[in-house]
PDB file of C-alpha atoms and ligand atoms in Angstrom:
ATOM      1  CA  MET A   1     -29.320 -14.904   9.389  1.00 47.00           C
ATOM      2  CA  THR A   2     -31.544 -18.088   9.810  1.00 48.00           C
ATOM      3  CA  GLY A   3     -29.848 -19.371  12.929  1.00 52.00           C
ATOM      4  CA  VAL A   4     -29.986 -22.825  11.456  1.00 56.00           C
ATOM      5  CA  PRO A   5     -26.379 -24.038  10.975  1.00 59.00           C
ATOM      6  CA  ASP A   6     -26.969 -26.373   7.921  1.00 65.00           C
ATOM      7  CA  ALA A   7     -29.628 -24.215   6.089  1.00 68.00           C
ATOM      8  CA  ALA A   8     -28.928 -24.071   2.319  1.00 76.00           C
ATOM      9  CA  PRO A   9     -27.007 -21.025   1.538  1.00 75.00           C
ATOM     10  CA  SER A  10     -28.830 -18.201  -0.116  1.00 82.00           C
ATOM     11  CA  PRO A  11     -27.700 -17.005  -3.468  1.00 79.00           C
ATOM     12  CA  LYS A  12     -25.837 -14.039  -1.694  1.00 85.00           C
ATOM     13  CA  SER A  13     -24.482 -16.268   1.137  1.00 91.00           C
ATOM     14  CA  ILE A  14     -20.847 -16.055   2.093  1.00 90.00           C
ATOM     15  CA  ARG A  15     -20.832 -19.937   1.814  1.00 90.00           C
ATOM     16  CA  ARG A  16     -21.293 -19.591  -2.041  1.00 89.00           C
ATOM     17  CA  LEU A  17     -18.401 -17.341  -2.384  1.00 89.00           C
ATOM     18  CA  ARG A  18     -15.927 -19.535  -4.154  1.00 87.00           C
ATOM     19  CA  LYS A  19     -13.664 -18.712  -7.083  1.00 88.00           C
ATOM     20  CA  GLU A  20     -11.428 -20.764  -9.201  1.00 90.00           C
ATOM     21  CA  TYR A  21      -8.208 -18.997 -10.263  1.00 91.00           C
ATOM     22  CA  ALA A  22      -6.957 -19.880 -13.703  1.00 88.00           C
ATOM     23  CA  LEU A  23      -5.814 -16.716 -15.452  1.00 92.00           C
ATOM     24  CA  ALA A  24      -1.980 -17.255 -15.205  1.00 93.00           C
ATOM     25  CA  GLY A  25       0.901 -18.934 -13.543  1.00 94.00           C
ATOM     26  CA  LEU A  26       4.171 -17.814 -12.039  1.00 96.00           C
ATOM     27  CA  SER A  27       7.254 -20.049 -12.556  1.00 96.00           C
ATOM     28  CA  GLU A  28      10.837 -19.763 -11.456  1.00 96.00           C
ATOM     29  CA  ALA A  29      11.793 -19.820 -15.104  1.00 95.00           C
ATOM     30  CA  GLU A  30       9.590 -16.698 -15.963  1.00 95.00           C
ATOM     31  CA  ALA A  31      10.207 -14.688 -12.607  1.00 96.00           C
ATOM     32  CA  ASP A  32      12.706 -11.863 -12.982  1.00 97.00           C
ATOM     33  CA  PRO A  33      15.803 -12.470 -10.682  1.00 95.00           C
ATOM     34  CA  ASP A  34      15.188  -8.944  -9.461  1.00 96.00           C
ATOM     35  CA  PRO A  35      12.096  -8.399  -7.325  1.00 98.00           C
ATOM     36  CA  PHE A  36      11.810  -4.661  -8.307  1.00 98.00           C
ATOM     37  CA  ALA A  37      11.779  -5.762 -12.025  1.00 97.00           C
ATOM     38  CA  GLN A  38       9.283  -8.522 -11.204  1.00 98.00           C
ATOM     39  CA  PHE A  39       7.123  -5.912  -9.353  1.00 98.00           C
ATOM     40  CA  GLY A  40       7.430  -3.535 -12.267  1.00 98.00           C
ATOM     41  CA  ALA A  41       6.231  -6.069 -14.773  1.00 97.00           C
ATOM     42  CA  TRP A  42       3.203  -6.907 -12.592  1.00 98.00           C
ATOM     43  CA  PHE A  43       2.416  -3.321 -11.778  1.00 98.00           C
ATOM     44  CA  ASP A  44       2.632  -2.418 -15.425  1.00 97.00           C
ATOM     45  CA  GLU A  45       0.175  -5.206 -16.227  1.00 97.00           C
ATOM     46  CA  ALA A  46      -2.147  -3.828 -13.365  1.00 97.00           C
ATOM     47  CA  LEU A  47      -1.921  -0.287 -14.799  1.00 96.00           C
ATOM     48  CA  HIS A  48      -3.035  -1.616 -18.225  1.00 95.00           C
ATOM     49  CA  ALA A  49      -5.786  -3.778 -16.888  1.00 95.00           C
ATOM     50  CA  ASP A  50      -7.931  -0.845 -16.215  1.00 89.00           C
ATOM     51  CA  LEU A  51      -8.201  -1.449 -12.365  1.00 95.00           C
ATOM     52  CA  ARG A  52      -9.874   1.242 -10.307  1.00 95.00           C
ATOM     53  CA  GLU A  53      -6.759   1.857  -7.986  1.00 97.00           C
ATOM     54  CA  PRO A  54      -3.969  -0.513  -8.826  1.00 97.00           C
ATOM     55  CA  ASN A  55      -1.666   1.635  -6.622  1.00 98.00           C
ATOM     56  CA  ALA A  56      -3.887   1.074  -3.644  1.00 98.00           C
ATOM     57  CA  MET A  57      -2.093  -1.096  -0.967  1.00 98.00           C
ATOM     58  CA  THR A  58      -2.622  -2.198   2.639  1.00 98.00           C
ATOM     59  CA  VAL A  59       0.048  -0.868   4.872  1.00 99.00           C
ATOM     60  CA  ALA A  60       0.532  -2.570   8.340  1.00 99.00           C
ATOM     61  CA  THR A  61       2.486  -1.139  11.097  1.00 98.00           C
ATOM     62  CA  ALA A  62       2.807  -2.028  14.647  1.00 98.00           C
ATOM     63  CA  THR A  63       3.518  -0.338  18.059  1.00 98.00           C
ATOM     64  CA  ARG A  64       6.735  -1.219  19.910  1.00 98.00           C
ATOM     65  CA  GLU A  65       4.777  -3.784  21.814  1.00 98.00           C
ATOM     66  CA  GLY A  66       3.764  -5.377  18.619  1.00 97.00           C
ATOM     67  CA  LEU A  67       0.068  -4.316  18.428  1.00 98.00           C
ATOM     68  CA  PRO A  68      -0.704  -4.143  14.671  1.00 98.00           C
ATOM     69  CA  SER A  69      -2.689  -1.725  12.679  1.00 98.00           C
ATOM     70  CA  ALA A  70      -3.403  -1.662   9.050  1.00 98.00           C
ATOM     71  CA  ARG A  71      -4.910   0.728   6.471  1.00 98.00           C
ATOM     72  CA  ILE A  72      -4.978   1.489   2.850  1.00 98.00           C
ATOM     73  CA  VAL A  73      -2.676   4.072   1.235  1.00 98.00           C
ATOM     74  CA  LEU A  74      -1.553   4.914  -2.253  1.00 98.00           C
ATOM     75  CA  LEU A  75       1.746   3.977  -3.700  1.00 98.00           C
ATOM     76  CA  LYS A  76       3.153   7.127  -5.330  1.00 98.00           C
ATOM     77  CA  SER A  77       6.613   5.890  -6.472  1.00 97.00           C
ATOM     78  CA  TRP A  78       8.918   3.025  -6.268  1.00 97.00           C
ATOM     79  CA  ASP A  79      12.485   2.199  -7.436  1.00 97.00           C
ATOM     80  CA  ALA A  80      15.275   0.007  -6.296  1.00 95.00           C
ATOM     81  CA  ARG A  81      15.378   1.866  -2.862  1.00 97.00           C
ATOM     82  CA  GLY A  82      11.732   0.899  -1.986  1.00 98.00           C
ATOM     83  CA  PHE A  83       8.136   1.826  -2.164  1.00 98.00           C
ATOM     84  CA  VAL A  84       6.926   5.286  -1.334  1.00 98.00           C
ATOM     85  CA  PHE A  85       3.626   6.578   0.026  1.00 98.00           C
ATOM     86  CA  TYR A  86       2.666   9.918   1.501  1.00 98.00           C
ATOM     87  CA  THR A  87       0.914  10.591   4.697  1.00 98.00           C
ATOM     88  CA  ASN A  88       0.727  12.521   8.004  1.00 96.00           C
ATOM     89  CA  TYR A  89       3.817  11.845   9.973  1.00 97.00           C
ATOM     90  CA  GLU A  90       1.784  12.463  13.246  1.00 96.00           C
ATOM     91  CA  GLY A  91      -1.139   9.913  12.689  1.00 96.00           C
ATOM     92  CA  GLN A  92      -1.282   6.398  13.959  1.00 97.00           C
ATOM     93  CA  LYS A  93       0.966   4.867  11.307  1.00 98.00           C
ATOM     94  CA  GLY A  94       3.389   7.891  11.668  1.00 97.00           C
ATOM     95  CA  ARG A  95       3.625   7.208  15.481  1.00 97.00           C
ATOM     96  CA  GLU A  96       4.072   3.505  15.080  1.00 98.00           C
ATOM     97  CA  VAL A  97       6.755   3.895  12.484  1.00 98.00           C
ATOM     98  CA  ALA A  98       8.612   6.288  14.672  1.00 98.00           C
ATOM     99  CA  GLU A  99       8.806   3.768  17.438  1.00 98.00           C
ATOM    100  CA  ASN A 100       8.993   0.612  15.299  1.00 98.00           C
ATOM    101  CA  PRO A 101      10.292   1.484  11.737  1.00 98.00           C
ATOM    102  CA  VAL A 102       9.144  -1.524   9.880  1.00 98.00           C
ATOM    103  CA  ALA A 103       6.001  -2.195   7.719  1.00 98.00           C
ATOM    104  CA  ALA A 104       4.098  -4.692   5.727  1.00 98.00           C
ATOM    105  CA  LEU A 105       2.628  -3.851   2.399  1.00 99.00           C
ATOM    106  CA  VAL A 106      -0.041  -5.749   0.519  1.00 99.00           C
ATOM    107  CA  PHE A 107      -1.410  -5.295  -2.985  1.00 98.00           C
ATOM    108  CA  TYR A 108      -4.395  -7.207  -4.081  1.00 98.00           C
ATOM    109  CA  TRP A 109      -5.554  -7.159  -7.659  1.00 98.00           C
ATOM    110  CA  PRO A 110      -8.573  -9.594  -7.778  1.00 96.00           C
ATOM    111  CA  GLU A 111      -9.037  -9.091 -11.416  1.00 96.00           C
ATOM    112  CA  MET A 112      -5.709 -10.454 -12.177  1.00 96.00           C
ATOM    113  CA  GLU A 113      -5.886 -13.038  -9.286  1.00 96.00           C
ATOM    114  CA  ARG A 114      -2.600 -11.532  -7.891  1.00 97.00           C
ATOM    115  CA  GLN A 115      -1.297 -10.476  -4.511  1.00 98.00           C
ATOM    116  CA  ILE A 116       2.055  -8.918  -3.668  1.00 98.00           C
ATOM    117  CA  ARG A 117       3.350  -8.844  -0.008  1.00 98.00           C
ATOM    118  CA  ILE A 118       6.302  -6.797   0.914  1.00 98.00           C
ATOM    119  CA  VAL A 119       8.017  -6.597   4.326  1.00 98.00           C
ATOM    120  CA  GLY A 120      10.635  -4.018   4.952  1.00 98.00           C
ATOM    121  CA  ASP A 121      12.308  -1.145   6.858  1.00 98.00           C
ATOM    122  CA  VAL A 122      10.597   2.304   6.804  1.00 98.00           C
ATOM    123  CA  ALA A 123      12.310   5.684   6.605  1.00 98.00           C
ATOM    124  CA  ARG A 124      11.059   9.056   5.653  1.00 98.00           C
ATOM    125  CA  VAL A 125      11.925  10.204   2.261  1.00 98.00           C
ATOM    126  CA  ALA A 126      14.160  13.237   1.868  1.00 98.00           C
ATOM    127  CA  PRO A 127      12.392  16.547   2.672  1.00 98.00           C
ATOM    128  CA  GLU A 128      13.013  17.806  -0.810  1.00 98.00           C
ATOM    129  CA  GLU A 129      11.334  14.730  -2.252  1.00 98.00           C
ATOM    130  CA  SER A 130       8.238  15.313   0.035  1.00 98.00           C
ATOM    131  CA  ASP A 131       8.308  18.972  -1.101  1.00 98.00           C
ATOM    132  CA  ARG A 132       8.442  18.048  -4.706  1.00 97.00           C
ATOM    133  CA  TYR A 133       5.483  15.679  -4.403  1.00 97.00           C
ATOM    134  CA  PHE A 134       3.595  17.992  -2.222  1.00 97.00           C
ATOM    135  CA  ALA A 135       3.955  20.746  -4.846  1.00 96.00           C
ATOM    136  CA  SER A 136       2.647  18.424  -7.599  1.00 96.00           C
ATOM    137  CA  ARG A 137      -0.700  17.747  -5.733  1.00 96.00           C
ATOM    138  CA  PRO A 138      -3.855  19.668  -6.556  1.00 94.00           C
ATOM    139  CA  LEU A 139      -4.371  22.623  -4.251  1.00 94.00           C
ATOM    140  CA  GLY A 140      -7.381  21.136  -2.513  1.00 93.00           C
ATOM    141  CA  SER A 141      -5.310  18.160  -1.597  1.00 94.00           C
ATOM    142  CA  ARG A 142      -2.507  20.317  -0.369  1.00 95.00           C
ATOM    143  CA  LEU A 143      -4.839  22.360   1.742  1.00 95.00           C
ATOM    144  CA  GLY A 144      -6.554  19.253   3.177  1.00 94.00           C
ATOM    145  CA  ALA A 145      -3.291  17.839   4.174  1.00 93.00           C
ATOM    146  CA  MET A 146      -2.687  21.150   6.089  1.00 93.00           C
ATOM    147  CA  VAL A 147      -5.989  21.207   7.744  1.00 93.00           C
ATOM    148  CA  SER A 148      -6.278  17.530   9.035  1.00 90.00           C
ATOM    149  CA  PRO A 149      -4.772  16.412  12.301  1.00 90.00           C
ATOM    150  CA  GLN A 150      -4.771  12.876  11.033  1.00 91.00           C
ATOM    151  CA  SER A 151      -6.106  10.275  13.270  1.00 92.00           C
ATOM    152  CA  GLY A 152      -6.774  12.703  15.974  1.00 92.00           C
ATOM    153  CA  VAL A 153     -10.309  12.799  17.597  1.00 94.00           C
ATOM    154  CA  ILE A 154     -12.204  15.887  16.306  1.00 95.00           C
ATOM    155  CA  PRO A 155     -15.479  17.342  17.499  1.00 95.00           C
ATOM    156  CA  ASP A 156     -17.148  17.544  14.107  1.00 95.00           C
ATOM    157  CA  ARG A 157     -16.663  18.152  10.353  1.00 96.00           C
ATOM    158  CA  ALA A 158     -17.592  21.694  10.409  1.00 96.00           C
ATOM    159  CA  GLY A 159     -14.354  22.772  11.975  1.00 94.00           C
ATOM    160  CA  LEU A 160     -12.357  21.022   9.138  1.00 94.00           C
ATOM    161  CA  GLU A 161     -14.399  22.694   6.512  1.00 95.00           C
ATOM    162  CA  ALA A 162     -14.162  26.085   8.134  1.00 96.00           C
ATOM    163  CA  ARG A 163     -10.315  25.749   8.422  1.00 94.00           C
ATOM    164  CA  LEU A 164     -10.213  24.660   4.754  1.00 95.00           C
ATOM    165  CA  GLN A 165     -12.090  27.705   3.612  1.00 95.00           C
ATOM    166  CA  GLN A 166      -9.796  30.001   5.689  1.00 95.00           C
ATOM    167  CA  LEU A 167      -6.616  28.425   4.329  1.00 94.00           C
ATOM    168  CA  ALA A 168      -8.138  28.709   0.780  1.00 94.00           C
ATOM    169  CA  THR A 169      -8.607  32.485   1.191  1.00 95.00           C
ATOM    170  CA  GLU A 170      -5.078  32.839   2.714  1.00 94.00           C
ATOM    171  CA  HIS A 171      -3.565  30.893  -0.281  1.00 92.00           C
ATOM    172  CA  GLN A 172      -5.256  32.613  -3.125  1.00 91.00           C
ATOM    173  CA  GLU A 173      -1.971  34.193  -4.263  1.00 91.00           C
ATOM    174  CA  ILE A 174       0.680  32.309  -2.300  1.00 92.00           C
ATOM    175  CA  ALA A 175       1.300  28.524  -2.928  1.00 92.00           C
ATOM    176  CA  PRO A 176       1.008  26.584   0.414  1.00 94.00           C
ATOM    177  CA  THR A 177       4.285  25.093   1.764  1.00 95.00           C
ATOM    178  CA  ARG A 178       4.330  21.580   2.906  1.00 96.00           C
ATOM    179  CA  PRO A 179       3.631  21.079   6.603  1.00 96.00           C
ATOM    180  CA  GLU A 180       6.547  19.414   8.407  1.00 96.00           C
ATOM    181  CA  SER A 181       4.091  16.850   9.801  1.00 96.00           C
ATOM    182  CA  TRP A 182       3.268  15.616   6.322  1.00 97.00           C
ATOM    183  CA  GLY A 183       5.566  13.763   3.848  1.00 98.00           C
ATOM    184  CA  GLY A 184       6.733  10.432   2.395  1.00 98.00           C
ATOM    185  CA  TYR A 185       7.774   7.097   3.718  1.00 98.00           C
ATOM    186  CA  ARG A 186       9.819   4.682   1.806  1.00 98.00           C
ATOM    187  CA  VAL A 187       9.643   0.971   2.650  1.00 98.00           C
ATOM    188  CA  ALA A 188      12.913  -0.777   1.693  1.00 98.00           C
ATOM    189  CA  PRO A 189      11.982  -4.416   1.189  1.00 97.00           C
ATOM    190  CA  ARG A 190      13.522  -7.246   3.014  1.00 96.00           C
ATOM    191  CA  SER A 191      11.216  -9.668   1.297  1.00 98.00           C
ATOM    192  CA  VAL A 192       8.774  -9.572  -1.616  1.00 98.00           C
ATOM    193  CA  GLU A 193       6.217 -12.296  -2.275  1.00 98.00           C
ATOM    194  CA  PHE A 194       4.302 -12.661  -5.511  1.00 98.00           C
ATOM    195  CA  TRP A 195       1.058 -14.747  -5.439  1.00 98.00           C
ATOM    196  CA  GLN A 196      -0.670 -15.942  -8.471  1.00 97.00           C
ATOM    197  CA  GLY A 197      -3.944 -17.886  -8.030  1.00 96.00           C
ATOM    198  CA  ARG A 198      -4.087 -21.231  -9.475  1.00 95.00           C
ATOM    199  CA  PRO A 199      -6.658 -23.983  -9.879  1.00 92.00           C
ATOM    200  CA  ASN A 200      -7.464 -26.285  -6.986  1.00 91.00           C
ATOM    201  CA  ARG A 201      -5.981 -23.791  -4.358  1.00 92.00           C
ATOM    202  CA  LEU A 202      -2.496 -24.780  -5.586  1.00 93.00           C
ATOM    203  CA  HIS A 203      -1.475 -21.197  -6.033  1.00 95.00           C
ATOM    204  CA  ASP A 204       2.007 -20.088  -7.170  1.00 97.00           C
ATOM    205  CA  ARG A 205       3.971 -18.267  -4.532  1.00 98.00           C
ATOM    206  CA  LEU A 206       7.551 -16.949  -5.076  1.00 98.00           C
ATOM    207  CA  ARG A 207       9.210 -15.115  -2.251  1.00 98.00           C
ATOM    208  CA  TYR A 208      12.318 -12.955  -2.878  1.00 98.00           C
ATOM    209  CA  ARG A 209      14.383 -12.404   0.270  1.00 97.00           C
ATOM    210  CA  GLN A 210      17.792 -10.817   0.693  1.00 89.00           C
ATOM    211  CA  GLY A 211      20.542 -13.519   0.977  1.00 79.00           C
ATOM    212  CA  THR A 212      23.944 -12.998   2.413  1.00 79.00           C
ATOM    213  CA  SER A 213      25.285 -11.536  -0.760  1.00 79.00           C
ATOM    214  CA  ASP A 214      23.582  -8.856  -2.700  1.00 81.00           C
ATOM    215  CA  ALA A 215      21.621 -11.305  -4.814  1.00 89.00           C
ATOM    216  CA  TRP A 216      18.053 -12.119  -3.953  1.00 95.00           C
ATOM    217  CA  LEU A 217      17.055 -15.619  -3.082  1.00 96.00           C
ATOM    218  CA  ILE A 218      13.896 -16.866  -4.645  1.00 97.00           C
ATOM    219  CA  GLU A 219      11.950 -19.465  -2.795  1.00 97.00           C
ATOM    220  CA  ARG A 220       8.787 -21.138  -3.641  1.00 98.00           C
ATOM    221  CA  LEU A 221       6.301 -21.284  -0.901  1.00 98.00           C
ATOM    222  CA  ALA A 222       3.514 -23.873  -0.327  1.00 97.00           C
ATOM    223  CA  PRO A 223       0.093 -22.389  -1.068  1.00 98.00           C
TER     224      PRO A 223
HETATM  225  C1  FMN B 301      -8.200   3.917  -1.380  1.00 94.01           C
HETATM  226  C2  FMN B 301      -7.728   4.771  -0.237  1.00 94.01           C
HETATM  227  C3  FMN B 301      -6.458   5.449  -0.398  1.00 94.01           C
HETATM  228  C4  FMN B 301      -5.779   6.108   0.716  1.00 94.01           C
HETATM  229  N1  FMN B 301      -4.648   6.647   0.428  1.00 94.01           N
HETATM  230  C5  FMN B 301      -4.105   7.310   1.515  1.00 94.01           C
HETATM  231  C6  FMN B 301      -2.770   7.897   1.347  1.00 94.01           C
HETATM  232  O1  FMN B 301      -2.122   7.820   0.391  1.00 94.01           O
HETATM  233  N2  FMN B 301      -2.250   8.479   2.395  1.00 94.01           N
HETATM  234  C7  FMN B 301      -2.887   8.510   3.618  1.00 94.01           C
HETATM  235  O2  FMN B 301      -2.293   9.110   4.644  1.00 94.01           O
HETATM  236  N3  FMN B 301      -4.050   7.969   3.854  1.00 94.01           N
HETATM  237  C8  FMN B 301      -4.716   7.350   2.786  1.00 94.01           C
HETATM  238  N4  FMN B 301      -5.936   6.810   2.969  1.00 94.01           N
HETATM  239  C9  FMN B 301      -6.538   6.831   4.350  1.00 94.01           C
HETATM  240  C10 FMN B 301      -5.954   5.742   5.293  1.00 94.01           C
HETATM  241  O3  FMN B 301      -6.573   4.560   4.952  1.00 94.01           O
HETATM  242  C11 FMN B 301      -5.993   6.187   6.795  1.00 94.01           C
HETATM  243  O4  FMN B 301      -7.430   6.380   7.104  1.00 94.01           O
HETATM  244  C12 FMN B 301      -5.317   7.291   7.180  1.00 94.01           C
HETATM  245  O5  FMN B 301      -3.962   7.321   6.569  1.00 94.01           O
HETATM  246  C13 FMN B 301      -5.043   7.258   8.743  1.00 94.01           C
HETATM  247  O6  FMN B 301      -4.226   6.220   9.046  1.00 94.01           O
HETATM  248  P1  FMN B 301      -3.629   6.078  10.486  1.00 94.01           P
HETATM  249  O7  FMN B 301      -4.847   5.703  11.380  1.00 94.01           O
HETATM  250  O8  FMN B 301      -2.580   5.063  10.411  1.00 94.01           O
HETATM  251  O9  FMN B 301      -3.082   7.401  10.930  1.00 94.01           O
HETATM  252  C14 FMN B 301      -6.517   6.121   2.021  1.00 94.01           C
HETATM  253  C15 FMN B 301      -7.775   5.248   2.198  1.00 94.01           C
HETATM  254  C16 FMN B 301      -8.256   4.709   0.910  1.00 94.01           C
HETATM  255  C17 FMN B 301      -9.447   3.799   1.271  1.00 94.01           C
END
C-alpha cells in the first residue's frame, strides 16, 4: 500500500488484473433446450479439462429474514430432479435451509471462462440415498462426519482428534452408520444460467427458467 491513489500499479497490483475472454461462445442455436443436458455437456467438458475440483460450487443460503451466507461444497450427483451435495444438517446451512428452503449454487471454472448459476428449492434426499452415499465414503470421512458438530464453536482441535481416535477404535470391526444429522440436499432448479466469457466484456449469458408449461424458457441476459 503506497497510500498514493494514482501511483503506478505494481506488477502484482489488483489494478493490473484484467483478462480477456476468448475461448468459446454460447449461442441459442447450440444451447440444449434442456438445462440439465446443457449442464451435463459443460460439466463433462470440465471433467475432461483436468480442473482441480470441477465439482466444487458455492452454495448460498439465507435465514428467514434474508441474511445470506455462502460456502463451497462438492456436487456429488445430479439428474433431472436437481443437484445433490452432502453436509451436516445441523450446521449453518442446514439451519438456514430448514427455515428457508431455497439456495443458490455457483460453479466457476476460470480455465474454461465459464460460470453456472442455479437458483432453486432445497429438500433433503431420501434417507436411503444418504445411507448409500455415506457407505461409499472412505472410513476416515465417515468417522469425521460423525465427530464434527459442524459450525458449532469448539474449544480446540484436540477434542476432535481424540473423539476420532475413539470412534476409529470402536469401528474396527463394525461399519459406522450414518448419523441422522448428516446427509444430502437436493437443489431443484427454478433457473439455471450459463455464462461464457467473451471479448470486450460482451459475455454470453443464457438463462433457463421454468415457464408456465413444462418447457424451459431460454432468455439471453445482457452481460
Ligand atoms: C473445496 C471445498 C469443498 C467442500 N466440500 C464440502 C462438502 O461437500 N460438504 C460440506 O458440508 N462442507 C464442505 N466444505 C466446507 C464448507 O465450505 C463449510 O465450511 C462447511 O460446510 C460449514 O458450512 P456452514 O457454516 O454453512 O455450516 C468444503 C470446503 C471446500 C473449500
